[in-house]
CSV table of C-alpha atoms in Angstrom, one decimal:
chain,number,residue,atom,x,y,z
A,1,UNK,CA,0.0,0.1,0.0
A,2,UNK,CA,1.4,3.3,-1.0
A,3,UNK,CA,0.1,6.2,1.3
A,4,UNK,CA,1.0,9.9,0.3
A,5,UNK,CA,-1.4,11.4,2.9
A,6,UNK,CA,-3.7,12.6,0.2
A,7,UNK,CA,-3.7,9.6,-2.2
A,8,UNK,CA,-3.8,6.1,-1.1
A,9,UNK,CA,-3.1,3.2,-3.6
A,10,UNK,CA,-2.9,-0.5,-3.4
A,11,UNK,CA,0.4,-1.2,-5.3
A,12,UNK,CA,-1.5,-4.0,-7.3
A,13,UNK,CA,-3.8,-1.4,-8.7
A,14,UNK,CA,-1.3,1.1,-9.7
A,15,UNK,CA,-2.1,2.5,-13.2
A,16,UNK,CA,-1.1,5.7,-15.0
A,17,UNK,CA,-3.7,7.9,-13.6
A,18,UNK,CA,-2.8,6.9,-10.0
A,19,UNK,CA,0.8,7.3,-10.8
A,20,UNK,CA,-0.1,10.8,-12.0
A,21,UNK,CA,-1.8,11.5,-8.9
A,22,UNK,CA,0.8,10.2,-6.6
A,23,UNK,CA,3.5,12.0,-8.6
A,24,UNK,CA,1.8,15.4,-8.5
A,25,UNK,CA,1.1,15.0,-4.8
A,26,UNK,CA,4.9,14.2,-4.3
A,27,UNK,CA,5.9,17.3,-6.3
A,28,UNK,CA,3.7,19.4,-4.0
A,29,UNK,CA,5.2,18.1,-0.9
A,30,UNK,CA,8.8,18.3,-2.0
A,31,UNK,CA,8.4,21.8,-3.4
A,32,UNK,CA,7.0,22.9,0.0
A,33,UNK,CA,9.8,21.2,1.8
A,34,UNK,CA,12.4,22.9,-0.6
A,35,UNK,CA,11.0,26.2,-0.1
A,36,UNK,CA,9.8,26.4,3.2
A,37,UNK,CA,12.0,23.8,5.1
A,38,UNK,CA,14.0,25.1,8.0
A,39,UNK,CA,17.8,24.6,7.3
A,40,UNK,CA,20.0,26.7,9.6
A,41,UNK,CA,23.5,25.5,8.3
A,42,UNK,CA,25.5,24.6,5.2
A,43,UNK,CA,25.3,21.0,6.0
A,44,UNK,CA,21.6,21.2,6.1
A,45,UNK,CA,21.4,23.4,3.0
A,46,UNK,CA,22.7,20.6,1.0
A,47,UNK,CA,19.5,18.7,1.9
A,48,UNK,CA,17.6,21.5,0.3
A,49,UNK,CA,19.6,21.2,-2.9
A,50,UNK,CA,18.6,17.4,-2.8
A,51,UNK,CA,14.9,18.3,-2.5
A,52,UNK,CA,15.0,20.4,-5.5
A,53,UNK,CA,16.9,17.6,-7.3
A,54,UNK,CA,14.2,15.3,-6.3
A,55,UNK,CA,11.6,17.9,-7.4
A,56,UNK,CA,13.1,18.0,-10.9
A,57,UNK,CA,13.0,14.4,-11.3
A,58,UNK,CA,9.4,14.2,-10.1
A,59,UNK,CA,8.5,16.7,-12.5
A,60,UNK,CA,10.2,14.9,-15.5
A,61,UNK,CA,8.4,11.5,-14.3
A,62,UNK,CA,5.0,13.4,-14.3
A,63,UNK,CA,5.6,14.9,-17.5
A,64,UNK,CA,6.5,11.5,-19.1
A,65,UNK,CA,3.5,10.0,-17.6
A,66,UNK,CA,1.2,12.6,-19.0
A,67,UNK,CA,2.8,12.4,-22.4
A,68,UNK,CA,2.6,8.6,-22.6
A,69,UNK,CA,-1.2,8.8,-21.5
A,70,UNK,CA,-1.7,11.2,-24.3
A,71,UNK,CA,0.1,9.0,-26.8
A,72,UNK,CA,-2.0,6.2,-25.8
A,73,UNK,CA,-5.1,8.1,-26.2
A,74,UNK,CA,-4.1,9.4,-29.7
A,75,UNK,CA,-3.1,5.8,-30.9
A,76,UNK,CA,-6.6,4.4,-29.7
A,77,UNK,CA,-8.3,7.3,-31.4
A,78,UNK,CA,-6.5,6.4,-34.6
A,79,UNK,CA,-7.4,2.7,-34.3
A,80,UNK,CA,-11.1,3.7,-33.9
A,81,UNK,CA,-11.0,6.0,-36.9
A,82,UNK,CA,-9.4,3.2,-39.1
A,83,UNK,CA,-12.1,0.8,-38.0
A,84,UNK,CA,-14.8,3.2,-38.7
A,85,UNK,CA,-13.5,3.8,-42.2
A,86,UNK,CA,-13.0,0.0,-43.0
A,87,UNK,CA,-16.4,-0.5,-44.5
A,88,UNK,CA,-16.7,2.1,-47.4
A,89,UNK,CA,-19.5,2.7,-49.8
A,90,UNK,CA,-20.2,5.4,-52.1
A,91,UNK,CA,-22.2,7.2,-49.3
A,92,UNK,CA,-19.3,7.1,-46.8
A,93,UNK,CA,-16.7,8.9,-48.9
A,94,UNK,CA,-17.1,12.3,-47.1
A,95,UNK,CA,-17.0,10.4,-43.8
A,96,UNK,CA,-13.7,8.7,-44.7
A,97,UNK,CA,-12.1,12.0,-46.0
A,98,UNK,CA,-13.0,13.5,-42.6
A,99,UNK,CA,-11.6,10.6,-40.7
A,100,UNK,CA,-8.6,10.7,-42.7
A,101,UNK,CA,-8.1,14.3,-42.0
A,102,UNK,CA,-8.5,13.6,-38.3
A,103,UNK,CA,-6.2,10.7,-38.4
A,104,UNK,CA,-3.5,12.9,-40.0
A,105,UNK,CA,-3.9,15.4,-37.4
A,106,UNK,CA,-3.7,13.0,-34.6
A,107,UNK,CA,-0.8,11.3,-36.4
A,108,UNK,CA,1.0,14.6,-36.5
A,109,UNK,CA,0.3,15.5,-33.0
A,110,UNK,CA,1.5,11.9,-31.9
A,111,UNK,CA,4.8,12.5,-33.7
A,112,UNK,CA,5.3,15.6,-31.9
A,113,UNK,CA,4.8,14.0,-28.7
A,114,UNK,CA,7.0,11.2,-29.3
A,115,UNK,CA,9.7,13.7,-30.6
A,116,UNK,CA,9.6,15.7,-27.5
A,117,UNK,CA,9.9,12.6,-25.4
A,118,UNK,CA,13.3,11.8,-26.9
């Protein structure tokens, strides 16, 4: 069981949405500690630096999780559009052209997200 005060998750039920919630909550807590923590000497100031490094890693993780989620949603939408255009008759040409445009837009956005991920 993972408990982050506000978000409690059974480890067996972890999915991307839960990871996003836990990571966002952790970001908030680490950011608060890094800004408002009571560090009175140089040795303890190094702890503050570690909090900032941890915060940076958590933000990167959250960004990656959100990006992956959007990529999965776009891929699912592409598959759905492909299936809806598989049975084409003469009356479906307009719908097919519209779906192809939508697929191309989604595909372009997907490529941008994957490029940004690298």
